[in-house]
PDB file of C-alpha atoms in Angstrom:
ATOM      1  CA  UNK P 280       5.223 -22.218  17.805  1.00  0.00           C
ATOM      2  CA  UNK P 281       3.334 -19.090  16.660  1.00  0.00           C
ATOM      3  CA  UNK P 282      -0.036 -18.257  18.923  1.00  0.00           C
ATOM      4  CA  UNK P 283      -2.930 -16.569  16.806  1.00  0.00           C
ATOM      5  CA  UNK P 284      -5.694 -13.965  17.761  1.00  0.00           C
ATOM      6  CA  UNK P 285      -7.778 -11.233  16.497  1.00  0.00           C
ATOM      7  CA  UNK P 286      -7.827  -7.897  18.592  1.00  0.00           C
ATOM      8  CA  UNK P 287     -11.478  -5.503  18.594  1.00  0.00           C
ATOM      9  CA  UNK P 288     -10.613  -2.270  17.792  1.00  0.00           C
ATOM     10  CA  UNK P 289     -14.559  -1.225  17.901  1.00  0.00           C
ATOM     11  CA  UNK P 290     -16.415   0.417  15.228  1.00  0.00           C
ATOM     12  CA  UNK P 291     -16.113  -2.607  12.349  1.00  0.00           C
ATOM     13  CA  UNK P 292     -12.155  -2.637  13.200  1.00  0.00           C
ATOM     14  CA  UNK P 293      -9.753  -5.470  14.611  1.00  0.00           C
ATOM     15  CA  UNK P 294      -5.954  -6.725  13.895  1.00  0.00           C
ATOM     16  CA  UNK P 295      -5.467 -10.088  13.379  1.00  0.00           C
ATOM     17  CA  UNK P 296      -1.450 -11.079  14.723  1.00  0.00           C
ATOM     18  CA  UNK P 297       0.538 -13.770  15.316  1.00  0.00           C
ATOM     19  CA  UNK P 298       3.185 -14.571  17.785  1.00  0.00           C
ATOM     20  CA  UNK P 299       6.359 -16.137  18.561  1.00  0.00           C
ATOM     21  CA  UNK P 300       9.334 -15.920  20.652  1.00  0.00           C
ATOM     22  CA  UNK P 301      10.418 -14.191  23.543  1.00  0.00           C
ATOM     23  CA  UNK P 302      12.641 -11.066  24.560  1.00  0.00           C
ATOM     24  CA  UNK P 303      12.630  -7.427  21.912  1.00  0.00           C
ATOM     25  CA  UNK P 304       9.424  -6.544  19.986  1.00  0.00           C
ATOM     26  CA  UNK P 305       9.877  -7.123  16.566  1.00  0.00           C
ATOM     27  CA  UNK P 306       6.990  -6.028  14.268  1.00  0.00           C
ATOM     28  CA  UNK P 307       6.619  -7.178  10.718  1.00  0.00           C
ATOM     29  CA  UNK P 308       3.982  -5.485   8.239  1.00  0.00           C
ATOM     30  CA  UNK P 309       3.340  -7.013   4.805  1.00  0.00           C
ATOM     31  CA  UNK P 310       3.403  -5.245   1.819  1.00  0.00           C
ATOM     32  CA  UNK P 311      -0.060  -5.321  -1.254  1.00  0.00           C
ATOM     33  CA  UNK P 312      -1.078  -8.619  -2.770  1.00  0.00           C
ATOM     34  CA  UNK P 313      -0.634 -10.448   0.658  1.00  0.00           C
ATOM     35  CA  UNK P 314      -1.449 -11.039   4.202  1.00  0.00           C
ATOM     36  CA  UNK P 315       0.792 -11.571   7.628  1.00  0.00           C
ATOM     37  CA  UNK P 316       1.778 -14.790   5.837  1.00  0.00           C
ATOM     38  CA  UNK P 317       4.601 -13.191   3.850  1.00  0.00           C
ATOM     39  CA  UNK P 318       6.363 -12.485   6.843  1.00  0.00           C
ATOM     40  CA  UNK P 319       6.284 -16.208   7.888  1.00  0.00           C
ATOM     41  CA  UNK P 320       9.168 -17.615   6.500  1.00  0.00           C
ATOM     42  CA  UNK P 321      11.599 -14.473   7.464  1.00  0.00           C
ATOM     43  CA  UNK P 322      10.556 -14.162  10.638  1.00  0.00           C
ATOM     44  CA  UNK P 323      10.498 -17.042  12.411  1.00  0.00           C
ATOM     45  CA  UNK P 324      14.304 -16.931  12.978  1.00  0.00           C
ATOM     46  CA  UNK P 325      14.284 -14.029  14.434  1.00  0.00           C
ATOM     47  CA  UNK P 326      11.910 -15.485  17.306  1.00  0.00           C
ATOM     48  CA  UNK P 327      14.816 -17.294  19.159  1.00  0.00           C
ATOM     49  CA  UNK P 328      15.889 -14.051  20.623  1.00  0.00           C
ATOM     50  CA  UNK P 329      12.952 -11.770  19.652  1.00  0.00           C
ATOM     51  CA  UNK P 330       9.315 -11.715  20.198  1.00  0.00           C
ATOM     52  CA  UNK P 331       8.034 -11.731  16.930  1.00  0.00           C
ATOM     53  CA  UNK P 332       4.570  -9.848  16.126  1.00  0.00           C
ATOM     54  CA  UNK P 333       3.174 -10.606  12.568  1.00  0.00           C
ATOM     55  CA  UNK P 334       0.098  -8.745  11.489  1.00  0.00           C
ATOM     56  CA  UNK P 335      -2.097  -8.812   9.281  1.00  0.00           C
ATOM     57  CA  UNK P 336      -2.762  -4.886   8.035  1.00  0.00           C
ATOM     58  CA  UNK P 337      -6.449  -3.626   8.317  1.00  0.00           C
ATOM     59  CA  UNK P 338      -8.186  -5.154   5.314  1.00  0.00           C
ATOM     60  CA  UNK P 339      -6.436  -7.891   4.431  1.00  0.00           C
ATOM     61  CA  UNK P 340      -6.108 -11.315   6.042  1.00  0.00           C
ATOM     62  CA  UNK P 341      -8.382 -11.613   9.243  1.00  0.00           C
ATOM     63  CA  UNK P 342      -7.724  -7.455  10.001  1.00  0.00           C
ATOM     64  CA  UNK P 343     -10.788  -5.913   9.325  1.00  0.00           C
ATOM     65  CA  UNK P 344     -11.759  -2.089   8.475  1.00  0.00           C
ATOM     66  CA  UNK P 345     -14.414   0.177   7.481  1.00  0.00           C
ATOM     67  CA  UNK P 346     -14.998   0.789   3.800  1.00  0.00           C
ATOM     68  CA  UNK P 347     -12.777   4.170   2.575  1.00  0.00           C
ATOM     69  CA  UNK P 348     -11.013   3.982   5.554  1.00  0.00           C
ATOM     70  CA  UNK P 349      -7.964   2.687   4.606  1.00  0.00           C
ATOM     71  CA  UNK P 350      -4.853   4.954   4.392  1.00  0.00           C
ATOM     72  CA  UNK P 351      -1.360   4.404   5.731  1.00  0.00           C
ATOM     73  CA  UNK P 352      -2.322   6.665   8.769  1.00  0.00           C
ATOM     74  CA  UNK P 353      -6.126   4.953   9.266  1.00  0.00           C
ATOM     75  CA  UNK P 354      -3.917   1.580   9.627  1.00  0.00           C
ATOM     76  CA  UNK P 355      -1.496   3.301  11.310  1.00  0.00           C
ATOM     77  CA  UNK P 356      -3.489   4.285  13.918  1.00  0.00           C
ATOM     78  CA  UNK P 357      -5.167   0.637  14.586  1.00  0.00           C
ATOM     79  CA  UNK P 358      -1.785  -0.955  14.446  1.00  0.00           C
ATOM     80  CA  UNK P 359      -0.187   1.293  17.149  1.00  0.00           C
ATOM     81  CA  UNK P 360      -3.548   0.590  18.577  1.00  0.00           C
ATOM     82  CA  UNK P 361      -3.595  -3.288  19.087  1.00  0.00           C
ATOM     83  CA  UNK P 362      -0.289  -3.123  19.720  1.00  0.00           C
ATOM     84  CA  UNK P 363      -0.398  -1.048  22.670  1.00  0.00           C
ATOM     85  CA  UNK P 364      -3.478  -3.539  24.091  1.00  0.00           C
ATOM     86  CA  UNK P 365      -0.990  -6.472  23.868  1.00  0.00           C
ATOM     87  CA  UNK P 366       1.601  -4.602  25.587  1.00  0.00           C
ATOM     88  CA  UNK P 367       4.180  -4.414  22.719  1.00  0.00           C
ATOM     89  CA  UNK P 368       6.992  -1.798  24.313  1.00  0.00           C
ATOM     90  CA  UNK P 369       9.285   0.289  21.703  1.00  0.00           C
ATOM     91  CA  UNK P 370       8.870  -2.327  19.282  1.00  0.00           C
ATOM     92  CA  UNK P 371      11.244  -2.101  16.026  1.00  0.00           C
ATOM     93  CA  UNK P 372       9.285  -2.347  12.926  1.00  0.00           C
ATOM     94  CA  UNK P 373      10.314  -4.405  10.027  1.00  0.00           C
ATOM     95  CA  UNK P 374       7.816  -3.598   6.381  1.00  0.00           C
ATOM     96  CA  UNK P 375       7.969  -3.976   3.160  1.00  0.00           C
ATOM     97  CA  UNK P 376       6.645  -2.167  -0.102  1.00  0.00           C
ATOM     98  CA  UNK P 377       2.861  -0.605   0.703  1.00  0.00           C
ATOM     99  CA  UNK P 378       3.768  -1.330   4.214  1.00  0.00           C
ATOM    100  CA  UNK P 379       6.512   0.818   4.332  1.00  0.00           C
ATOM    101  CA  UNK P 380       4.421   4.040   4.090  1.00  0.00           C
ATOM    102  CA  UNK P 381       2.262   2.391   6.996  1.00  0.00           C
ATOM    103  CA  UNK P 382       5.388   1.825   8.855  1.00  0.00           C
ATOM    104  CA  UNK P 383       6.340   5.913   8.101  1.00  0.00           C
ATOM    105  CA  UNK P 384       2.746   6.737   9.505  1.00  0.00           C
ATOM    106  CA  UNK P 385       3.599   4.853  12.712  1.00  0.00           C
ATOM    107  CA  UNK P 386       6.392   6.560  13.709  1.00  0.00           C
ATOM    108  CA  UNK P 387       5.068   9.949  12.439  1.00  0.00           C
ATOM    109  CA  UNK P 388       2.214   9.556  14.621  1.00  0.00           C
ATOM    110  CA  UNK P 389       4.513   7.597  17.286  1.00  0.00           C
ATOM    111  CA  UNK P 390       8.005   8.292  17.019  1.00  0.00           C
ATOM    112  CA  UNK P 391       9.069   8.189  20.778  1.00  0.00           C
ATOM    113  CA  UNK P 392       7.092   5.143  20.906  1.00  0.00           C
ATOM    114  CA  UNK P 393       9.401   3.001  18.552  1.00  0.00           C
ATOM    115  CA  UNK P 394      12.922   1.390  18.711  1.00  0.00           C
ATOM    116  CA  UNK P 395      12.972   2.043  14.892  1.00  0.00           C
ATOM    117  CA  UNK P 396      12.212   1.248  11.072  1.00  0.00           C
ATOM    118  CA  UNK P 397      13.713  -1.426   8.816  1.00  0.00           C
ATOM    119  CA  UNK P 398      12.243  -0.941   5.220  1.00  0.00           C
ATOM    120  CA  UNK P 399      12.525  -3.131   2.682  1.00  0.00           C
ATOM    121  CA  UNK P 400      11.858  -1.766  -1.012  1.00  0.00           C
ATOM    122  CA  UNK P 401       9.588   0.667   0.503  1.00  0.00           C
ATOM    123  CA  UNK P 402       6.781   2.928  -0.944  1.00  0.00           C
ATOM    124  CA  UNK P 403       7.241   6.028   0.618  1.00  0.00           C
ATOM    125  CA  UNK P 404       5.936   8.637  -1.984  1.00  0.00           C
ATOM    126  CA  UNK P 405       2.622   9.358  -4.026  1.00  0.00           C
ATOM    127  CA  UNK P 406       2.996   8.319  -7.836  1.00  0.00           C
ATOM    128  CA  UNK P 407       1.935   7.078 -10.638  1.00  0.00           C
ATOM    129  CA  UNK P 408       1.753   3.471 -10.930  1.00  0.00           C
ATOM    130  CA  UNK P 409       0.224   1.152 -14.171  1.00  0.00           C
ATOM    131  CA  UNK P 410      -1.087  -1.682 -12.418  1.00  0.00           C
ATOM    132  CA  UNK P 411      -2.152  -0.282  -8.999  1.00  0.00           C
ATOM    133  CA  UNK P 412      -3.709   2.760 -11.133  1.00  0.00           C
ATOM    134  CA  UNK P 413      -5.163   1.336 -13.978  1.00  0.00           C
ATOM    135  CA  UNK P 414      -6.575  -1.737 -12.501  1.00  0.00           C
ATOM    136  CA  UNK P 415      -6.669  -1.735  -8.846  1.00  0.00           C
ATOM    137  CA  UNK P 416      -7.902   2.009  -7.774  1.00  0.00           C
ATOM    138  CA  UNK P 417     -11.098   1.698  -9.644  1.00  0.00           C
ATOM    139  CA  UNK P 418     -12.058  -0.572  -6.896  1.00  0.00           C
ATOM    140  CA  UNK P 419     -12.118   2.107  -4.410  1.00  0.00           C
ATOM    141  CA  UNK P 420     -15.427   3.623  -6.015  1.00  0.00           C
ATOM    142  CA  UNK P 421     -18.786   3.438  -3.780  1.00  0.00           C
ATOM    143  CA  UNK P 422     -21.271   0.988  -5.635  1.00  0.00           C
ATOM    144  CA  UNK P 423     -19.011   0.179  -8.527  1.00  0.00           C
ATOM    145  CA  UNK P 424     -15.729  -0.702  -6.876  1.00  0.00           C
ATOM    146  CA  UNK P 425     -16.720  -3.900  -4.955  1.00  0.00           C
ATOM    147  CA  UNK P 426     -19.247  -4.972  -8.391  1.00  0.00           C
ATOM    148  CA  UNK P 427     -15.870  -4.780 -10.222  1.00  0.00           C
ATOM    149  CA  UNK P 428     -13.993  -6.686  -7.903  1.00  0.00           C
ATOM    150  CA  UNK P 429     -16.612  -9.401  -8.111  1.00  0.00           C
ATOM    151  CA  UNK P 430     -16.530 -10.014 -11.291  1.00  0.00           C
ATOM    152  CA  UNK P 431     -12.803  -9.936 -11.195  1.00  0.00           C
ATOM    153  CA  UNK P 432     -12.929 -12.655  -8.425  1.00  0.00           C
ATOM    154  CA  UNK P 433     -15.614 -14.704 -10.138  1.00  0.00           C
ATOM    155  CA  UNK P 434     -14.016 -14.516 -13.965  1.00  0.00           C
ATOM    156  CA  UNK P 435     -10.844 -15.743 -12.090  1.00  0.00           C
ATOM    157  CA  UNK P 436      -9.192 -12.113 -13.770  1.00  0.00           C
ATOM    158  CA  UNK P 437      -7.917 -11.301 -10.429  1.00  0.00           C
ATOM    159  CA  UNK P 438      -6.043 -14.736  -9.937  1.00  0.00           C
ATOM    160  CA  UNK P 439      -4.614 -14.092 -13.256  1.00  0.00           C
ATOM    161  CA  UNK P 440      -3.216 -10.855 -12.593  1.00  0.00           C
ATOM    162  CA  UNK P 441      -1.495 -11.245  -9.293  1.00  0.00           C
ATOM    163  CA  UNK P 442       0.198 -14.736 -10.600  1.00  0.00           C
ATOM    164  CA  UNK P 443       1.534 -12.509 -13.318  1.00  0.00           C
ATOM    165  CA  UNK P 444       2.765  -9.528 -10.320  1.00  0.00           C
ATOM    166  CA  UNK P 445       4.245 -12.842  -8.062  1.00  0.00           C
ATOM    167  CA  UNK P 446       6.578 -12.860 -11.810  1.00  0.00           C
ATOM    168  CA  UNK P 447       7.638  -9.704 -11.156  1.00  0.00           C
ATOM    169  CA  UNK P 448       7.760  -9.150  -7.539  1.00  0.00           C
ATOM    170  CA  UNK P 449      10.195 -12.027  -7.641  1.00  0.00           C
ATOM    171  CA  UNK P 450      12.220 -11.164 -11.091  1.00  0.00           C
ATOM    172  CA  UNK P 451      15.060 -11.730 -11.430  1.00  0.00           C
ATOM    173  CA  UNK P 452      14.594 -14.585  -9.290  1.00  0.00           C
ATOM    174  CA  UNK P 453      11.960 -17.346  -9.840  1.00  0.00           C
ATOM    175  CA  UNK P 454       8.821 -17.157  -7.429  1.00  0.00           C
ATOM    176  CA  UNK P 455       9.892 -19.852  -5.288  1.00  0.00           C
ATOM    177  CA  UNK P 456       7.960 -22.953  -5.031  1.00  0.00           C
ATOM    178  CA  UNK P 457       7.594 -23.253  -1.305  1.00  0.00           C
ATOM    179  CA  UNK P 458       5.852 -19.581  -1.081  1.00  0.00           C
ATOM    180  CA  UNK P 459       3.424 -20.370  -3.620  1.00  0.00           C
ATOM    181  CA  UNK P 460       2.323 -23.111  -2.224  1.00  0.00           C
ATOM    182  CA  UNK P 461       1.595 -21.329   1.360  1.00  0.00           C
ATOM    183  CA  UNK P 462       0.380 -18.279  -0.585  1.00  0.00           C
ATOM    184  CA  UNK P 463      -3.420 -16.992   0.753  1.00  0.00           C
ATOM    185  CA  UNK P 464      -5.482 -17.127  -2.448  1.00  0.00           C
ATOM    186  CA  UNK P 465      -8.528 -17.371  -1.122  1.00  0.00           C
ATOM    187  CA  UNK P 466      -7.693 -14.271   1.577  1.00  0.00           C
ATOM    188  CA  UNK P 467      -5.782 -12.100  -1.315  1.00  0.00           C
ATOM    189  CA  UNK P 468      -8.620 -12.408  -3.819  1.00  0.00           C
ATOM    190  CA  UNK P 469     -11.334 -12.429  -2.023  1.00  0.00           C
ATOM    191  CA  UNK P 470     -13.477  -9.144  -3.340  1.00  0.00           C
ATOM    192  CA  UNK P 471     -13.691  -6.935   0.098  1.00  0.00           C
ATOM    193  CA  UNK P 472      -9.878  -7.062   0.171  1.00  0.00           C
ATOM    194  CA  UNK P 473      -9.463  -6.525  -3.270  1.00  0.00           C
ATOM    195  CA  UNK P 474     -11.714  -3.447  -2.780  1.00  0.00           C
ATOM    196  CA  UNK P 475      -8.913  -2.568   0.123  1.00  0.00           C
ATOM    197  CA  UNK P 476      -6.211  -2.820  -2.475  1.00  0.00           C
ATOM    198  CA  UNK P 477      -7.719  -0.166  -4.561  1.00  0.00           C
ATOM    199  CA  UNK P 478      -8.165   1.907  -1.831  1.00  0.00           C
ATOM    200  CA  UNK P 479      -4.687   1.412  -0.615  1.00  0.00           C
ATOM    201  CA  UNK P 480      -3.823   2.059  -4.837  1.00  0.00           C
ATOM    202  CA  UNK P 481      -5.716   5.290  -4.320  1.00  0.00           C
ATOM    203  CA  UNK P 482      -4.193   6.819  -1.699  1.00  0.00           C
ATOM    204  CA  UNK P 483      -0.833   6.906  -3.475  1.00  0.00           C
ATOM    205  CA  UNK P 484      -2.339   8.488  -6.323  1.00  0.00           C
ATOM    206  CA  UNK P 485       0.206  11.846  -7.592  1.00  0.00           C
ATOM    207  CA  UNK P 486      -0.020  14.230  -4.715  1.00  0.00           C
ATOM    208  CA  UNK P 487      -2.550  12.868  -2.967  1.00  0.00           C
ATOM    209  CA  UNK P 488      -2.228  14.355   1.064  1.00  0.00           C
ATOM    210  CA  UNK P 489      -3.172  11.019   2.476  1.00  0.00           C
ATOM    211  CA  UNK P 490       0.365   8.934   1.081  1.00  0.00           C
ATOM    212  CA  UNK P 491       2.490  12.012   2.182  1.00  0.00           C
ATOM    213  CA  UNK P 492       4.232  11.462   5.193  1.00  0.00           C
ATOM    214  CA  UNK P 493       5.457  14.244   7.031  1.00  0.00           C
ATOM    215  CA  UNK P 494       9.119  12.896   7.453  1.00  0.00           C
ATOM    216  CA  UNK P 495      10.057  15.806   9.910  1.00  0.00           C
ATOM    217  CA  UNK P 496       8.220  13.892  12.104  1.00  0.00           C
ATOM    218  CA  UNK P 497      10.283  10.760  11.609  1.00  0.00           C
ATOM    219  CA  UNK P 498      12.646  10.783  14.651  1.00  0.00           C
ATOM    220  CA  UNK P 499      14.649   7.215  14.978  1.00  0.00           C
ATOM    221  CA  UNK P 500      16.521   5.473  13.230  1.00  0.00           C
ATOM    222  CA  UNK P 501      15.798   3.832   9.540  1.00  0.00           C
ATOM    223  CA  UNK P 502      17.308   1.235   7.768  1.00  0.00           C
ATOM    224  CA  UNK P 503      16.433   1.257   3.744  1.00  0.00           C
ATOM    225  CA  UNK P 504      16.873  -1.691   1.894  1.00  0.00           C
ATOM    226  CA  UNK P 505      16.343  -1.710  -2.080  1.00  0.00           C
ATOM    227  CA  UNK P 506      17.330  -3.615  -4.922  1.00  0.00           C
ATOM    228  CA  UNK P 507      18.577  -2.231  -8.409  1.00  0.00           C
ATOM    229  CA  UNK P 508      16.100  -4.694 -10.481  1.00  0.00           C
ATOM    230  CA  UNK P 509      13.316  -3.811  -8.639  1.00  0.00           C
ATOM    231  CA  UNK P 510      10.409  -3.594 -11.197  1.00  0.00           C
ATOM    232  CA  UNK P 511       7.580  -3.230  -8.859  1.00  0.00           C
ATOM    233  CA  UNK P 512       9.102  -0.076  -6.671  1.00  0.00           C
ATOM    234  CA  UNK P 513      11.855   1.908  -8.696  1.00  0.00           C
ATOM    235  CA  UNK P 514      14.755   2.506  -5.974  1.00  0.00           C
ATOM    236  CA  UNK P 515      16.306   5.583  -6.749  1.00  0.00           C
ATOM    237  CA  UNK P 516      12.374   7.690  -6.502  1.00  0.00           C
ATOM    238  CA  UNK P 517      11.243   5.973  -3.304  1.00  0.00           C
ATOM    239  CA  UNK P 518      13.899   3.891  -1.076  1.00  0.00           C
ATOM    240  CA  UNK P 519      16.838   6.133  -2.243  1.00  0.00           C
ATOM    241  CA  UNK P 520      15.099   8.875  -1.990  1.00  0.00           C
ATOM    242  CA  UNK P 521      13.829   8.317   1.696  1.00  0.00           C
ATOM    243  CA  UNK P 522      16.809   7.710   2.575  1.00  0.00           C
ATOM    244  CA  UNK P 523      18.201  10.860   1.483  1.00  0.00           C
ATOM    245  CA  UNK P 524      15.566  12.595   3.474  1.00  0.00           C
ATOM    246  CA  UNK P 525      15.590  11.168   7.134  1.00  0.00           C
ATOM    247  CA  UNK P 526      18.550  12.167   8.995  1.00  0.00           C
ATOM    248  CA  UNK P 527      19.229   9.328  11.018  1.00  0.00           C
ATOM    249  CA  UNK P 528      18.594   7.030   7.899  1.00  0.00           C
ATOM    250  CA  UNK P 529      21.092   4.130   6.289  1.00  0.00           C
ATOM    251  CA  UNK P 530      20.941   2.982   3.006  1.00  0.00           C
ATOM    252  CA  UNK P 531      21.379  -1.007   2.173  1.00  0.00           C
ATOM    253  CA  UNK P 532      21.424  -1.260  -1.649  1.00  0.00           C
ATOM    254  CA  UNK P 533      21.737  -4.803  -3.291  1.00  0.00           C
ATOM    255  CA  UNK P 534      22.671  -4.772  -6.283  1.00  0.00           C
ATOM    256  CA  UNK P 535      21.093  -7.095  -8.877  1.00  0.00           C
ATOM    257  CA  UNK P 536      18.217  -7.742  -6.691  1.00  0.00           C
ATOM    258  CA  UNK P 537      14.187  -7.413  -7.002  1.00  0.00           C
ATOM    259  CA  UNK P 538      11.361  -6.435  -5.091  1.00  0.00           C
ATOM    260  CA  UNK P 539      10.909  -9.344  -2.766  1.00  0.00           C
ATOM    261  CA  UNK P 540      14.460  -8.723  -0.624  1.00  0.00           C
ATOM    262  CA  UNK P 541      13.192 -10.033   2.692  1.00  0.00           C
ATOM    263  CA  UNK P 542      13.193 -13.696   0.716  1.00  0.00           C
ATOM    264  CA  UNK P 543      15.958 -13.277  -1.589  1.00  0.00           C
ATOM    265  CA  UNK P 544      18.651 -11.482   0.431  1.00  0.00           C
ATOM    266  CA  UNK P 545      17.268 -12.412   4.100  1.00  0.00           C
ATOM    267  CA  UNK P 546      20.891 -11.592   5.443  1.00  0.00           C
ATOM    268  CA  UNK P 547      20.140  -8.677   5.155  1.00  0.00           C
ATOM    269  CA  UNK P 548      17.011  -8.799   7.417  1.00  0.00           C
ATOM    270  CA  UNK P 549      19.666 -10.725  10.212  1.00  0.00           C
ATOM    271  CA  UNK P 550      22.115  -7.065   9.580  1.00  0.00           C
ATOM    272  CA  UNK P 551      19.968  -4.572   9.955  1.00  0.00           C
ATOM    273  CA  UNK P 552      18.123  -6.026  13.381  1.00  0.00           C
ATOM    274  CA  UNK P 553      21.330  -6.790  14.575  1.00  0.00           C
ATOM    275  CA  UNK P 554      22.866  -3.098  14.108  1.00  0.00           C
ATOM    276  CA  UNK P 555      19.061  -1.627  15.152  1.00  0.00           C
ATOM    277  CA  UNK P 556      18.759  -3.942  18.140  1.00  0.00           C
ATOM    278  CA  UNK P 557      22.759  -3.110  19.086  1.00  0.00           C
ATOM    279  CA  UNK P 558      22.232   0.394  18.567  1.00  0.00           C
ATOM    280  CA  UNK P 559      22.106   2.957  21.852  1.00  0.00           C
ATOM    281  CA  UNK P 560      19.345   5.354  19.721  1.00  0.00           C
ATOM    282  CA  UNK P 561      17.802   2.207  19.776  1.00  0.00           C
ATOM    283  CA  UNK P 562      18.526   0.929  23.483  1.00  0.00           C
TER     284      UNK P 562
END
């Protein structure tokens, strides 16, 4: 069902997608800690009336980037890029978590060019975050970053730590067994892209100019989809908050649930393509 390939972007870049379906452009942009695969399971439904564009962002998976080069409007930019050479028209973009800020980049470098945004638990502001902070943006340091990583990788620390985030990207629910056992180890830890998490970490640093979005710019229409146990992105500062900011912005709140919506709640996914695709601002 799903067709693979890697686009050149020149200059050490490419995007790595995969494909399925026929009809609308659907794309679907993983959040940190993963590849294109997260999207697998919740988007292959939507390729009986869609054409369904996975990717994997710059840095992780098959995608590949220059070192420090790495924000949400560096990806941005190759995204809209590889899209445009496969002849993706006004595609609506489904993210989730770190790729919701990438998603924001998009259509503030490319609103006219987009049907619209569906954002699940999204990071859309700079701050402070323990594990991102404290662990992962130390990797984004010339020389010493990727040495830390490698050790990290090698003492097994980094497999470790991200079974302990699956806990709590998941909670309350359990990390279900089927997604484990498809989940990319060997692409997730494997030191260059854990050397692109950091730098992703570091870019959402407090204040930092390259994880603010200029949401003026943000012309279409937004679906925002949190949970109220979300203990990896706190609702009511980021999703909430977005959504109190873009004008032509609706707010999806589940109550009870965590980070990982898209798997838990994928209804919701179903919805809010239904009322974009259905929508004239989005015809």
């Amino acid at each position: 069902m799903w067709t693979e390939q890697t686009i050149p972007l020149g200059d050490e870049r490419s995007l790595h997608v995969r494909q399925a379906g026929g009809g609308r452009d659907i794309v679907f942009i993983h959040g940190a800690l993963a590849t294109g695969h997260d999207w697998t399971a919740p988007a292959e439904p939507m390729a009986r009336s869609h054409r369904v564009i996975i990717v994997d962002r710059p840095g992780h998976g098959l995608s590949r980037r220059p070192r420090l080069e790495g924000t949400p409007r560096d990806q941005a930019r190759d995204i809209l890029a590889a899209l445009e050479r496969l002849g993706v028209e006004r595609p609506l973009v489904v993210a989730h978590s770190y790729g919701g800020v990438v998603a924001l980049a998009m259509a503030e470098a490319a609103s006219n060019g987009l049907a619209g945004l569906i954002l699940f638990a999204p990071l859309a502001f700079p701050e402070l975050r323990l594990v991102e902070h404290s662990i992962l943006a130390q990797r984004a340091i010339p020389v010493v970053g990727p040495l830390l990583s490698a050790v990290a990788e090698a003492s097994r620390f980094d497999r470790a730590m991200v079974e302990m985030v699956h806990k709590v990207m998941f909670a309350p629910a359990k990390v279900p067994a089927g997604w484990k056992a498809t989940y990319p180890w060997h692409a997730v830890l494997d030191a260059a892209a854990m050397v692109a998490e950091g730098e992703e970490a570091a870019t959402m640093l407090p204040f930092s100019p390259a994880g603010t979005i200029d949401l003026s710019r943000v012309r279409l229409p937004v679906h925002v989809i949190t949970g109220t146990a979300d203990r990896v992105v706190e609702d009511e500062g980021q999703g909430k908050a977005l959504a109190r900011l873009l004008p032509q912005a609706r707010l999806v709140e589940i109550e009870g649930a965590g980070h990982m919506l898209h798997h838990t709640h994928p209804q919701a996914l179903r919805d809010a393509i239904r009322d974009l695709t259905a929508a004239p601002a989005a015809a």
